[in-house]
PDB file of C-alpha atoms in Angstrom:
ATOM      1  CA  UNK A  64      77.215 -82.157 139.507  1.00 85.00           C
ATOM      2  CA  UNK A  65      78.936 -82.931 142.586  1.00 90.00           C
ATOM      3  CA  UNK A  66      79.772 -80.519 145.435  1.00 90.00           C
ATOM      4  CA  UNK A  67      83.155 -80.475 144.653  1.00 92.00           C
ATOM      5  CA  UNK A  68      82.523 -79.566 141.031  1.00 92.00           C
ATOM      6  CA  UNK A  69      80.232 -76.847 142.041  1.00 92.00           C
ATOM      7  CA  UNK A  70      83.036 -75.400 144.424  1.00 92.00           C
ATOM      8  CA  UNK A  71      85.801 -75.632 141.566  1.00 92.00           C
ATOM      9  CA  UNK A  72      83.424 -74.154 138.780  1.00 92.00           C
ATOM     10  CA  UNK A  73      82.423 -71.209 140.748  1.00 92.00           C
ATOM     11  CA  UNK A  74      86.296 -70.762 141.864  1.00 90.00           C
ATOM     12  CA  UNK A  75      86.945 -71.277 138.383  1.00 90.00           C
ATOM     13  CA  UNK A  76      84.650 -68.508 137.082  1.00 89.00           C
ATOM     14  CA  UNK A  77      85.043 -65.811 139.074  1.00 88.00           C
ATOM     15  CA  UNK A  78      88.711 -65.656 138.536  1.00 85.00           C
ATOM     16  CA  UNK A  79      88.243 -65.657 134.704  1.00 85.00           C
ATOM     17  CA  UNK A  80      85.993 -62.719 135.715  1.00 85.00           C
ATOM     18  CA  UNK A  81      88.982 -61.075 137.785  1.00 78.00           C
ATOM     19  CA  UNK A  82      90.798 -60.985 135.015  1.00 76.00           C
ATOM     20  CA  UNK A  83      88.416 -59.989 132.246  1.00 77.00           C
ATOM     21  CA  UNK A  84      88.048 -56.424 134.586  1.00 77.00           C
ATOM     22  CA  UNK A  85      91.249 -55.182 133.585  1.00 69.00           C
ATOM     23  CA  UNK A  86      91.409 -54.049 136.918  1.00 58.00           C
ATOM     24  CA  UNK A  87      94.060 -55.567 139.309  1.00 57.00           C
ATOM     25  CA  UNK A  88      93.011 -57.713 142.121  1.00 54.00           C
ATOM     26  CA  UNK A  89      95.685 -58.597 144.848  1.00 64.00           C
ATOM     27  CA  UNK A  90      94.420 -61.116 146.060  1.00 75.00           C
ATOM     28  CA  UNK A  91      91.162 -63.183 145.058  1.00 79.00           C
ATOM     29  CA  UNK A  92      90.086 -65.731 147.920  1.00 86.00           C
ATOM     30  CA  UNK A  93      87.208 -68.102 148.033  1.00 89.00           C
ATOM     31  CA  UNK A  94      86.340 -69.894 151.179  1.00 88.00           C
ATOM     32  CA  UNK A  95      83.747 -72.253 151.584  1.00 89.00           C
ATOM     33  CA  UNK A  96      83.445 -72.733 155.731  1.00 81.00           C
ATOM     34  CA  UNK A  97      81.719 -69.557 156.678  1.00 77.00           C
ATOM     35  CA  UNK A  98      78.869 -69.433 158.394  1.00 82.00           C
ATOM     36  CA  UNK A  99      76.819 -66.967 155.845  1.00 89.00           C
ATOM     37  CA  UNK A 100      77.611 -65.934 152.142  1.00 92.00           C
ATOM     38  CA  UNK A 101      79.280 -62.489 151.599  1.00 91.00           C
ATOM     39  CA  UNK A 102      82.124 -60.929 150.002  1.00 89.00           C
ATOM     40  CA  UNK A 103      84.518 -58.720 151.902  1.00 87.00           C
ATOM     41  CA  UNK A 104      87.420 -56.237 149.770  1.00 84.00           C
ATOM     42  CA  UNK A 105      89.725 -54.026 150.817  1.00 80.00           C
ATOM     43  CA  UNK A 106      91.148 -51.986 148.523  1.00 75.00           C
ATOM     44  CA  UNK A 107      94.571 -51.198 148.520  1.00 73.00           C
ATOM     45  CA  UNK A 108      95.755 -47.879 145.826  1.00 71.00           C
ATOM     46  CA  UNK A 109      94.524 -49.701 142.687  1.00 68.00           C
ATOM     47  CA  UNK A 110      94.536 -52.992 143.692  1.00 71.00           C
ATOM     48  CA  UNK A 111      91.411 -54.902 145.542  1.00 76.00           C
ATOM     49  CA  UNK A 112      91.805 -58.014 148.201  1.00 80.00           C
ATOM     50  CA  UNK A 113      88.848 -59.723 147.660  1.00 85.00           C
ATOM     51  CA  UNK A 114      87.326 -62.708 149.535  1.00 88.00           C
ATOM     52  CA  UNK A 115      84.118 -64.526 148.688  1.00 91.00           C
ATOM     53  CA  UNK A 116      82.654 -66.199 151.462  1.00 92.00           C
ATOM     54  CA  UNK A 117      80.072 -69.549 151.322  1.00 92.00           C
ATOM     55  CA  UNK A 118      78.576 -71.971 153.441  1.00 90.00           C
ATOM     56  CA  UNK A 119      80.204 -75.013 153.675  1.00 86.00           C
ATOM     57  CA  UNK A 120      78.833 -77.599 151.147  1.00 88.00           C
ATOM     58  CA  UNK A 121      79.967 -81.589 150.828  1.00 89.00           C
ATOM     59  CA  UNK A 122      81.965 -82.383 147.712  1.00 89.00           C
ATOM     60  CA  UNK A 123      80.803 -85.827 147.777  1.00 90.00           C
ATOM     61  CA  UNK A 124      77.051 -85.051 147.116  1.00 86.00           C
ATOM     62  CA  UNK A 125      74.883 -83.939 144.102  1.00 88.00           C
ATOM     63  CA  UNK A 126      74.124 -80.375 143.447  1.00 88.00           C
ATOM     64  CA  UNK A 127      71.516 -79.106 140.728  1.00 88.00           C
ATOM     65  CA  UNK A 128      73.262 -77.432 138.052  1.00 88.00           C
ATOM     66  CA  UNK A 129      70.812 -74.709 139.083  1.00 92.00           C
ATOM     67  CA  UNK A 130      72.468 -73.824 142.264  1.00 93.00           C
ATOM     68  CA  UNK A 131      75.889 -73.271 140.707  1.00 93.00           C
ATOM     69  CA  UNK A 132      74.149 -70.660 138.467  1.00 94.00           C
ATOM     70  CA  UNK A 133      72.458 -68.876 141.753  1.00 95.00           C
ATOM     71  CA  UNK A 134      76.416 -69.102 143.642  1.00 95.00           C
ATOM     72  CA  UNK A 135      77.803 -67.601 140.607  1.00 94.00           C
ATOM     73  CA  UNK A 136      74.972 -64.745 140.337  1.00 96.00           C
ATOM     74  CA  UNK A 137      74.983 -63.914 144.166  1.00 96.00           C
ATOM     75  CA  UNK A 138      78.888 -63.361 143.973  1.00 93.00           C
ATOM     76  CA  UNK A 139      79.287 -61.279 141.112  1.00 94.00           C
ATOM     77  CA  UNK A 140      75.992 -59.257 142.367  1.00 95.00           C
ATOM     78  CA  UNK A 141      78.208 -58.833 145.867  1.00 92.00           C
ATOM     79  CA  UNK A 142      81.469 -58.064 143.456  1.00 90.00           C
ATOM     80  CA  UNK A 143      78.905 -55.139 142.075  1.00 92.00           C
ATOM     81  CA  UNK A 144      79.022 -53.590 145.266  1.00 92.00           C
ATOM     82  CA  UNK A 145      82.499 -54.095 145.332  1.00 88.00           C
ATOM     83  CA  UNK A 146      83.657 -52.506 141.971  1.00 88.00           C
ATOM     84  CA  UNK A 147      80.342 -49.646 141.907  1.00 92.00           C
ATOM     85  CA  UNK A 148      79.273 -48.788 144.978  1.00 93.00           C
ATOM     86  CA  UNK A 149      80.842 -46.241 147.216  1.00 93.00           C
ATOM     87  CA  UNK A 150      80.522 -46.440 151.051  1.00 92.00           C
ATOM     88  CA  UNK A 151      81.013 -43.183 152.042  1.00 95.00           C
ATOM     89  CA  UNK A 152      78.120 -41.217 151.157  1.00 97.00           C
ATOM     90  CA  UNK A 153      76.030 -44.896 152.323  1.00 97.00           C
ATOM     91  CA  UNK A 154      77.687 -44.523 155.303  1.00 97.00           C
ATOM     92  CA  UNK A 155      76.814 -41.382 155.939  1.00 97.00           C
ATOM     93  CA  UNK A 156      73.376 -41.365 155.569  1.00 97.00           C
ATOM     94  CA  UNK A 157      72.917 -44.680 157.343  1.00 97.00           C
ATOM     95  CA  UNK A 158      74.360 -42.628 160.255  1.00 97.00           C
ATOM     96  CA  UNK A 159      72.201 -39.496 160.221  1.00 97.00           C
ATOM     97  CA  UNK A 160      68.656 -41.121 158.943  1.00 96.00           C
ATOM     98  CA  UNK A 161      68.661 -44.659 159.878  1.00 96.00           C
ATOM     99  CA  UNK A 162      68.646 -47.973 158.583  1.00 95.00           C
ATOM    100  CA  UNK A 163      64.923 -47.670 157.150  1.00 96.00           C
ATOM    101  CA  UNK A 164      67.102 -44.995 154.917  1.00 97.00           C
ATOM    102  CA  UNK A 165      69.514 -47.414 154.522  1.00 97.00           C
ATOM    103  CA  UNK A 166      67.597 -50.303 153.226  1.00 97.00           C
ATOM    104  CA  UNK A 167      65.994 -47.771 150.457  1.00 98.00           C
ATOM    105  CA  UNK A 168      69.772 -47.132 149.299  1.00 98.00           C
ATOM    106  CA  UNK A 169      69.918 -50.710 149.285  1.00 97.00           C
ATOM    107  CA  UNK A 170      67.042 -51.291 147.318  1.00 98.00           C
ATOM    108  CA  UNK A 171      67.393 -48.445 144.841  1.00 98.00           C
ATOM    109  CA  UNK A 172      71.213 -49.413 144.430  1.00 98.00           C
ATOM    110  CA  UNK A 173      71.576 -52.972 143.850  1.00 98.00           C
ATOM    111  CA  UNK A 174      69.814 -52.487 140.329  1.00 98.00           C
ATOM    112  CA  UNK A 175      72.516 -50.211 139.757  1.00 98.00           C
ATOM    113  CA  UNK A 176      75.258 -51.973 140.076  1.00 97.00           C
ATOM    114  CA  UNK A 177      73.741 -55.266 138.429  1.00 97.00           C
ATOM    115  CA  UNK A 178      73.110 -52.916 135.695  1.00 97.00           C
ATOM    116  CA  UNK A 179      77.112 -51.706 135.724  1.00 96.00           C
ATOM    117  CA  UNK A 180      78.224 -55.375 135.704  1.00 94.00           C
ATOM    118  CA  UNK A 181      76.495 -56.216 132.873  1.00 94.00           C
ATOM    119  CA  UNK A 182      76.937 -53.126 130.857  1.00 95.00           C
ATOM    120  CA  UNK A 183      80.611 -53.440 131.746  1.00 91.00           C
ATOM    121  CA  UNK A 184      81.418 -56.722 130.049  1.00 88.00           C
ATOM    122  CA  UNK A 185      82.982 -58.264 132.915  1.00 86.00           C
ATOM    123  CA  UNK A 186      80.879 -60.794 132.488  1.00 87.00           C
ATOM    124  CA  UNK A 187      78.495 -61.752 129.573  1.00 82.00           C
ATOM    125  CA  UNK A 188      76.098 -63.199 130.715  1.00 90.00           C
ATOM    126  CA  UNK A 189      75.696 -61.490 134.253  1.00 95.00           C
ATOM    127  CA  UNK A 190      72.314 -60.344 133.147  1.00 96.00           C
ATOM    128  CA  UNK A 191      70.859 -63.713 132.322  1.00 96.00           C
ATOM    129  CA  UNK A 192      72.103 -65.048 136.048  1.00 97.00           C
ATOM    130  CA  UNK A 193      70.664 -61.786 137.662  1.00 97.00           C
ATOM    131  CA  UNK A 194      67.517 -62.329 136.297  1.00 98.00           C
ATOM    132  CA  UNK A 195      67.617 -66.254 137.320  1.00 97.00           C
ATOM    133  CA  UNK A 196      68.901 -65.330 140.953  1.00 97.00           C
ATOM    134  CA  UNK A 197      65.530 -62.170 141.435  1.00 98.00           C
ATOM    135  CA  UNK A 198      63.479 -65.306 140.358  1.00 97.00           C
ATOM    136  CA  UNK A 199      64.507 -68.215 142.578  1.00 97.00           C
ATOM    137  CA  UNK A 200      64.242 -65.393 145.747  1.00 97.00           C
ATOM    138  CA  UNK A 201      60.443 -64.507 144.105  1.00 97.00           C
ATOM    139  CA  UNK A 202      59.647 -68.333 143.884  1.00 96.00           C
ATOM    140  CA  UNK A 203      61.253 -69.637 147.080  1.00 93.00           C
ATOM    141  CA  UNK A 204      58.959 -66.927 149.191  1.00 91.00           C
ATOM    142  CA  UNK A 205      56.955 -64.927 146.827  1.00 95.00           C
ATOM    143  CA  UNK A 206      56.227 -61.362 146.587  1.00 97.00           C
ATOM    144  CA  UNK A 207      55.191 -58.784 148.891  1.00 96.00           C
ATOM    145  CA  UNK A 208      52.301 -57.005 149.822  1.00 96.00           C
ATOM    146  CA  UNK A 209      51.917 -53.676 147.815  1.00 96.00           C
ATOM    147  CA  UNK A 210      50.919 -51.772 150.571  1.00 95.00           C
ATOM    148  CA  UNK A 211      53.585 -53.224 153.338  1.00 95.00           C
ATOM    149  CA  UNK A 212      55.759 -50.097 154.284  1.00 95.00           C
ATOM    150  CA  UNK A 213      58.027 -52.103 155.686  1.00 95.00           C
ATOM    151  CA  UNK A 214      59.019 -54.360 152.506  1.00 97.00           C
ATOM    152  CA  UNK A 215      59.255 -51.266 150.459  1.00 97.00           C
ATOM    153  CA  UNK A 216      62.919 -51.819 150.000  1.00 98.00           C
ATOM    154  CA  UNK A 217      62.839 -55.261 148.757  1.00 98.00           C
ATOM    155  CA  UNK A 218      60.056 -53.564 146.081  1.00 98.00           C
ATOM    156  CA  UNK A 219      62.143 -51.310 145.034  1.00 98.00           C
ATOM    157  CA  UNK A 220      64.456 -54.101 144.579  1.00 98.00           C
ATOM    158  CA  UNK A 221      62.221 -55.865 142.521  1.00 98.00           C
ATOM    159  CA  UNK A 222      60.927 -53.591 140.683  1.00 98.00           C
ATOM    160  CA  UNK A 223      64.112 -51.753 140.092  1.00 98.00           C
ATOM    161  CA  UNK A 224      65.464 -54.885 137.861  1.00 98.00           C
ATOM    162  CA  UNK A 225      62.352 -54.702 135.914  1.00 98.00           C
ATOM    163  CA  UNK A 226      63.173 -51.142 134.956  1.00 97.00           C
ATOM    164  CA  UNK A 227      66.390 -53.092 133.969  1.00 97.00           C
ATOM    165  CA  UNK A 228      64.681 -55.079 131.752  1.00 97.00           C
ATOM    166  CA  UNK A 229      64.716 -58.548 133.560  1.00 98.00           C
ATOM    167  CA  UNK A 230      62.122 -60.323 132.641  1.00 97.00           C
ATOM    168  CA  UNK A 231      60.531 -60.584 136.412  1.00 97.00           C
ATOM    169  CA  UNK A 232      57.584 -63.962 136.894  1.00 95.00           C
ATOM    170  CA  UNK A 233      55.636 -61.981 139.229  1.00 96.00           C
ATOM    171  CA  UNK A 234      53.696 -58.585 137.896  1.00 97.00           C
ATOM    172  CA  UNK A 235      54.413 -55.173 139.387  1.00 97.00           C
ATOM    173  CA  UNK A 236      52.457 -54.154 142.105  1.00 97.00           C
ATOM    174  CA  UNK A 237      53.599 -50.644 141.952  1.00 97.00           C
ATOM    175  CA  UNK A 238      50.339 -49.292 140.602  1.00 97.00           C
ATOM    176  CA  UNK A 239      48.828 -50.947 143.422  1.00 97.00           C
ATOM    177  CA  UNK A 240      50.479 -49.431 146.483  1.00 97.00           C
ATOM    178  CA  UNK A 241      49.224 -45.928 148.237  1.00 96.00           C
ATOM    179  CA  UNK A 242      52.476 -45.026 147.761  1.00 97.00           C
ATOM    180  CA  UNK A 243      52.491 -45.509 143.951  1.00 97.00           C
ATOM    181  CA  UNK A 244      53.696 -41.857 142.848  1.00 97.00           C
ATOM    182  CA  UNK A 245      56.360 -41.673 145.482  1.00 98.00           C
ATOM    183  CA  UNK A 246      57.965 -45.125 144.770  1.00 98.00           C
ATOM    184  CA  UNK A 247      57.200 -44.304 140.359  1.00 98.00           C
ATOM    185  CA  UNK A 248      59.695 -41.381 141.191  1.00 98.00           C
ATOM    186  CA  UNK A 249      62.364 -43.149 142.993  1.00 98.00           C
ATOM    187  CA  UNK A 250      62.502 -46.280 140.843  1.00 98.00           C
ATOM    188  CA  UNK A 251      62.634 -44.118 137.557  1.00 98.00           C
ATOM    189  CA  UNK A 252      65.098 -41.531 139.167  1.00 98.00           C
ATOM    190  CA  UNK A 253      67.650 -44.328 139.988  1.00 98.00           C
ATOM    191  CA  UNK A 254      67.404 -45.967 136.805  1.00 98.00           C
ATOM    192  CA  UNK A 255      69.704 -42.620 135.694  1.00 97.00           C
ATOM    193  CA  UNK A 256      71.403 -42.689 138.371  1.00 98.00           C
ATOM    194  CA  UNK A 257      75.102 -43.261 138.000  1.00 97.00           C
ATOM    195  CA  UNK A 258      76.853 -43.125 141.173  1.00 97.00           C
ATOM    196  CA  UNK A 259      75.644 -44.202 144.654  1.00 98.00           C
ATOM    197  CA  UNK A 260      75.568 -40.219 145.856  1.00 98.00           C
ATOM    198  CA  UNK A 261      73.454 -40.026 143.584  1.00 98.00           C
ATOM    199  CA  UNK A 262      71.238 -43.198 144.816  1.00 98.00           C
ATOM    200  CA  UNK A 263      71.315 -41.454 148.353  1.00 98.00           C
ATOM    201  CA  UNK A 264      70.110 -38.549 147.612  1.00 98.00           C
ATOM    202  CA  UNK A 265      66.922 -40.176 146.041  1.00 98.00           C
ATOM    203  CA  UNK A 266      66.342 -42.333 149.156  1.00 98.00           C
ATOM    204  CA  UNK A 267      66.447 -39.536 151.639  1.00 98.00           C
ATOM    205  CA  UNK A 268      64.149 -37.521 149.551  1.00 98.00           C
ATOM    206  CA  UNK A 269      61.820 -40.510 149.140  1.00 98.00           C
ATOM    207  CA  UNK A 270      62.078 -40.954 152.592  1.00 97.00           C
ATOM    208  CA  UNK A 271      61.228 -37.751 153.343  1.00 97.00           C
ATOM    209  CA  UNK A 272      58.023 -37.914 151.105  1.00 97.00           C
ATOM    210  CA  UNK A 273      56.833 -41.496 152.747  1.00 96.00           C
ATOM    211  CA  UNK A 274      57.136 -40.425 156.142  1.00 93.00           C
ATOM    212  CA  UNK A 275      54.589 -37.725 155.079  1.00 91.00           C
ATOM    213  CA  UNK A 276      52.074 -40.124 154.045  1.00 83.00           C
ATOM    214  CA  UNK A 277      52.453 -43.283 156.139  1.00 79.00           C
ATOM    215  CA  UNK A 278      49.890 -43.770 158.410  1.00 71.00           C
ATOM    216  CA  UNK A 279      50.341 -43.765 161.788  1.00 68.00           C
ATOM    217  CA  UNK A 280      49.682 -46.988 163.598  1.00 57.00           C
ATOM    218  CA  UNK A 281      46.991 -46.032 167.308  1.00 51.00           C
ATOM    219  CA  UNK A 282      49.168 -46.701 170.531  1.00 50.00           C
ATOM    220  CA  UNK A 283      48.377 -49.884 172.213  1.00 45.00           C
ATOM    221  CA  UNK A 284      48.201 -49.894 175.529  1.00 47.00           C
ATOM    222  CA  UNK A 285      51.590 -50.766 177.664  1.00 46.00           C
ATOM    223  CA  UNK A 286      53.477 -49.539 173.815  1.00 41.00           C
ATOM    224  CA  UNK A 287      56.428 -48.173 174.452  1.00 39.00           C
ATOM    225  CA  UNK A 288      57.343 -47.309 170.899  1.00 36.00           C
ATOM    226  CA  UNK A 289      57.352 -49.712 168.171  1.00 35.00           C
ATOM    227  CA  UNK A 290      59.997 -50.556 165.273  1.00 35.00           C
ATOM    228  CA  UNK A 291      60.031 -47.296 163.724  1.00 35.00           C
ATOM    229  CA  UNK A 292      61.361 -48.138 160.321  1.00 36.00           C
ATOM    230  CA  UNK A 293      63.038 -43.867 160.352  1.00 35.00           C
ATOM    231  CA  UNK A 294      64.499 -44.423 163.455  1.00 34.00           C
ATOM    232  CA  UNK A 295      68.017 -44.437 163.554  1.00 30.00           C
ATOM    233  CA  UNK A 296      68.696 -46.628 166.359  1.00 31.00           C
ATOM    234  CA  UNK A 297      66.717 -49.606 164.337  1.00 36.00           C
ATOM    235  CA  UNK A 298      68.016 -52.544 163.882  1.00 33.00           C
ATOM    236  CA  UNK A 299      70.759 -53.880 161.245  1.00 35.00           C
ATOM    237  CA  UNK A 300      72.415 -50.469 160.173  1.00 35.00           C
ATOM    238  CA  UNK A 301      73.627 -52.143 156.455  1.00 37.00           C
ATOM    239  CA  UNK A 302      70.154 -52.943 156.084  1.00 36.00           C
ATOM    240  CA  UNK A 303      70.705 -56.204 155.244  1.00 36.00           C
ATOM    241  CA  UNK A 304      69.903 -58.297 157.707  1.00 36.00           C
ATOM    242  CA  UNK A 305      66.899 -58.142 158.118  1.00 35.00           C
ATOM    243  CA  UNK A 306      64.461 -61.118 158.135  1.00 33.00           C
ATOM    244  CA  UNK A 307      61.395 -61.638 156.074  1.00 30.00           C
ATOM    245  CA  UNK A 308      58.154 -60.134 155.960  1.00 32.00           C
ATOM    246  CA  UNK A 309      54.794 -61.169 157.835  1.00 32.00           C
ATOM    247  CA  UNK A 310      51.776 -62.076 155.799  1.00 32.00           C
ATOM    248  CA  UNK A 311      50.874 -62.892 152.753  1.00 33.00           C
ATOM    249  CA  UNK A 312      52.555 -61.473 149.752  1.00 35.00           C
ATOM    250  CA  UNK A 313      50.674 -59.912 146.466  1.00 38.00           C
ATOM    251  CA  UNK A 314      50.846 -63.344 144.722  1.00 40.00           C
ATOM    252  CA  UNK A 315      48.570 -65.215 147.595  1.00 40.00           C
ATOM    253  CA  UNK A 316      52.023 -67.162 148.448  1.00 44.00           C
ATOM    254  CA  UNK A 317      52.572 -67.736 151.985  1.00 42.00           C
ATOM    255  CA  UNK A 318      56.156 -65.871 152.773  1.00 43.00           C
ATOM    256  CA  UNK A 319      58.193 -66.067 155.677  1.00 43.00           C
ATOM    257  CA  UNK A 320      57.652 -65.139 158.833  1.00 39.00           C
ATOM    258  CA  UNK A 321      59.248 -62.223 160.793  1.00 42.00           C
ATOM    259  CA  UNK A 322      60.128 -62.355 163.959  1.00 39.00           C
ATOM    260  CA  UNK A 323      61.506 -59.026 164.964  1.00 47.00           C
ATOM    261  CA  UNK A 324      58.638 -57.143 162.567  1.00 61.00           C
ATOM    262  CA  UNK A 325      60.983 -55.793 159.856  1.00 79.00           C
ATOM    263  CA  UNK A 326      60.993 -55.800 156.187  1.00 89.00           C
ATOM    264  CA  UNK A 327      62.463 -58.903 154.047  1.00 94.00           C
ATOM    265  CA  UNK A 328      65.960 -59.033 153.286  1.00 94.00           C
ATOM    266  CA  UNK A 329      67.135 -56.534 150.287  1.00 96.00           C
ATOM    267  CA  UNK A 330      70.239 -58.649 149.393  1.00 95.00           C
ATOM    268  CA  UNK A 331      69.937 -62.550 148.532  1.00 95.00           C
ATOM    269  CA  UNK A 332      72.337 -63.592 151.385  1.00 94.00           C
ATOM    270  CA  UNK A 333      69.938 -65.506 153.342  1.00 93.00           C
ATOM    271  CA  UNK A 334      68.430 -67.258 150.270  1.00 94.00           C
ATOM    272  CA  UNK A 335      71.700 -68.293 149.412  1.00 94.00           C
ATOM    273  CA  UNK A 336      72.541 -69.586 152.839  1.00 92.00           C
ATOM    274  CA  UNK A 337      68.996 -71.408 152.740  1.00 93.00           C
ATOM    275  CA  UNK A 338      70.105 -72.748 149.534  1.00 92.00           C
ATOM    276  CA  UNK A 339      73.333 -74.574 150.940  1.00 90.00           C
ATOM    277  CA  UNK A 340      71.880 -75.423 154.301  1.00 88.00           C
ATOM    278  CA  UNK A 341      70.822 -78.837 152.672  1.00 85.00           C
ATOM    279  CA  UNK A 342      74.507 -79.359 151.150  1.00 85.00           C
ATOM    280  CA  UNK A 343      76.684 -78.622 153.876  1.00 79.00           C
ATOM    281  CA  UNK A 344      78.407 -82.178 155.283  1.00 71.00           C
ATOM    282  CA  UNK A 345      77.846 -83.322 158.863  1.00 65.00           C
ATOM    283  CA  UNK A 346      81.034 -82.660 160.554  1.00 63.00           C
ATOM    284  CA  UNK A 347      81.292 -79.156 159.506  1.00 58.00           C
ATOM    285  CA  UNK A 348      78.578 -78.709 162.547  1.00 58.00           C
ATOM    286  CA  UNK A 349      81.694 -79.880 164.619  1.00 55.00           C
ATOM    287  CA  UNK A 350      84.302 -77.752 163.153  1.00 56.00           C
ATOM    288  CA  UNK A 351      85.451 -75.917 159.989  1.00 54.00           C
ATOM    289  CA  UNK A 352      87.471 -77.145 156.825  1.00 51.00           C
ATOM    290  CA  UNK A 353      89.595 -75.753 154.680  1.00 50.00           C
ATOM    291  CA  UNK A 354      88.283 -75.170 151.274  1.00 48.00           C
ATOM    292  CA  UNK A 355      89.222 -77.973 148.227  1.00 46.00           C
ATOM    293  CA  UNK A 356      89.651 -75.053 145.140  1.00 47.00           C
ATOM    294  CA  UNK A 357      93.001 -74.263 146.291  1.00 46.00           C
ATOM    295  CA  UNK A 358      95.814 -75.641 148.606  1.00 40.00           C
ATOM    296  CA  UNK A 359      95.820 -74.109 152.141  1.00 40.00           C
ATOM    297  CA  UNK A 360      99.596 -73.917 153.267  1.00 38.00           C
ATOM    298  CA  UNK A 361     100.008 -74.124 157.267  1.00 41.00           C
ATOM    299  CA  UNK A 362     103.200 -74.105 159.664  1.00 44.00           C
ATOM    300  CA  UNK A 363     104.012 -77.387 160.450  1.00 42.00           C
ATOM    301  CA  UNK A 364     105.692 -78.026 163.900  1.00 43.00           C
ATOM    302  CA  UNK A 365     107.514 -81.278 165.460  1.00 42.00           C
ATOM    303  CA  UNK A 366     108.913 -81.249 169.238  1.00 39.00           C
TER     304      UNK A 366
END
């Protein structure tokens, strides 16, 4: 497939989604000039502006098949968020605990919602594209480490979708971490979950019950406090920007490195933005373009 085919079919798809929701969308935008993937909404009484936000790519190259099935599983994973999850009580807690806390919400609740979209219909295969998108992330940089506190987000993640039922390439390493009862609670209490309250209230108290039994690194000398992962002044407050892990993960595959020490990233953003780094066209490191799905109407002026 060409770029340009990959930008139209994805344009293509997630409006026939729009409309199989029943719900009604104001306005559905797709823009393919940002500088990282995302989706934004407001929501306005009923109604929900929504804009999906790529990378650039060039139409004029090829593009695996493959990556149009990743584009169209990180979207309707973001749209998830959109239609399921409710900010406030995230919010919240990401204010009073931290962004260690909010990372667990993160990881607990993006099975969730994957599970809503499916089970909603919206789209029908969502599943099948979820399960593809865990498993490029798992390939491109493996697993983690079962007993890395830090990446116990992204296992909850993981391991959250296998509760789904995805059928995940790497095994559980659950049973293998020191904090296998606390993380055997969480995982199964969020699988009934059915709001995000409900998802932060399981975080905190998991929190609570890993901050009991993580060890406590000795002070080296000149320390003047590390990246304390309950400390609310840490880092990205969503959660989701953090970079990958150090070290080796449980599979012997060589992942990414960190630089700032934190846990790898919950949400696939960055894999998706590695993913179109090698499709994006030259002069869109000079400036951006409009995107080619739809026509982009300007004010003309002549003196």
């Amino acid at each position: 497939m060409l770029g340009i085919e990959i930008k139209r079919g994805v344009e293509a798809t997630l409006e026939r989604v729009f409309h199989a929701t029943g719900n009604r969308f104001d306005k559905l935008t797709v823009v393919w000039n940002g500088k990282t993937a995302g989706v934004s909404a407001k929501k306005i009484g009923n109604g929900v502006d929504a804009n999906v936000i790529f990378p650039s790519i060039d139409e004029t190259k090829a593009v695996d098949k493959k990556l149009f099935n990743k584009l169209i599983g990180y979207a309707l994973h973001e749209l998830g968020h959109v239609w399921f999850t409710t900010n406030q009580p995230w919010e919240d807690a990401r204010n009073k605990y931290g962004s260690f806390v909010s990372s667990l919400i993160n990881g607990l609740e993006d099975p969730r919602i994957e599970r809503c979209v499916y089970e909603s219909n919206y789209a029908p295969n969502a599943r099948a594209l979820f399960e593809n998108l865990t498993n490029a992330v798992l390939e491109k940089d493996g697993y983690v480490q079962p007993d890395d506190f830090k990446n116990i987000p992204f296992m909850l993640a993981i391991e959250g979708r296998r509760l789904n039922g995805y059928s995940i390439t790497h095994p559980s390493i659950v049973d293998q971490s020191p904090y296998a009862e606390h993380l055997s609670w969480a995982l199964k209490s969020a699988h009934k979950a059915r709001s995000t309250a409900k998802i932060v209230e399981i975080a905190i108290e998991l929190n609570n019950r890993l901050q009991q039994d993580k060890p406590q690194d000795p002070p080296q000398p000149g320390d003047q406090g590390g990246d304390n992962p309950g400390d609310p002044s840490d880092g990205d407050p969503s959660g989701q920007g953090d970079d990958p892990a150090d070290g080796k993960p449980a599979d012997g595959k060589k992942g990414k490195k960190s630089a700032n020490g934190k846990g790898r990233e919950v949400e696939p953003t960055e894999f998706i933005n590695d993913e179109l780094e090698q499709h994006k066209a030259q002069c869109d490191d000079r400036r951006e373009r409009p995107h080619v799905g739809k026509p982009v109407f300007t004010d003309v002026y002549f003196y």
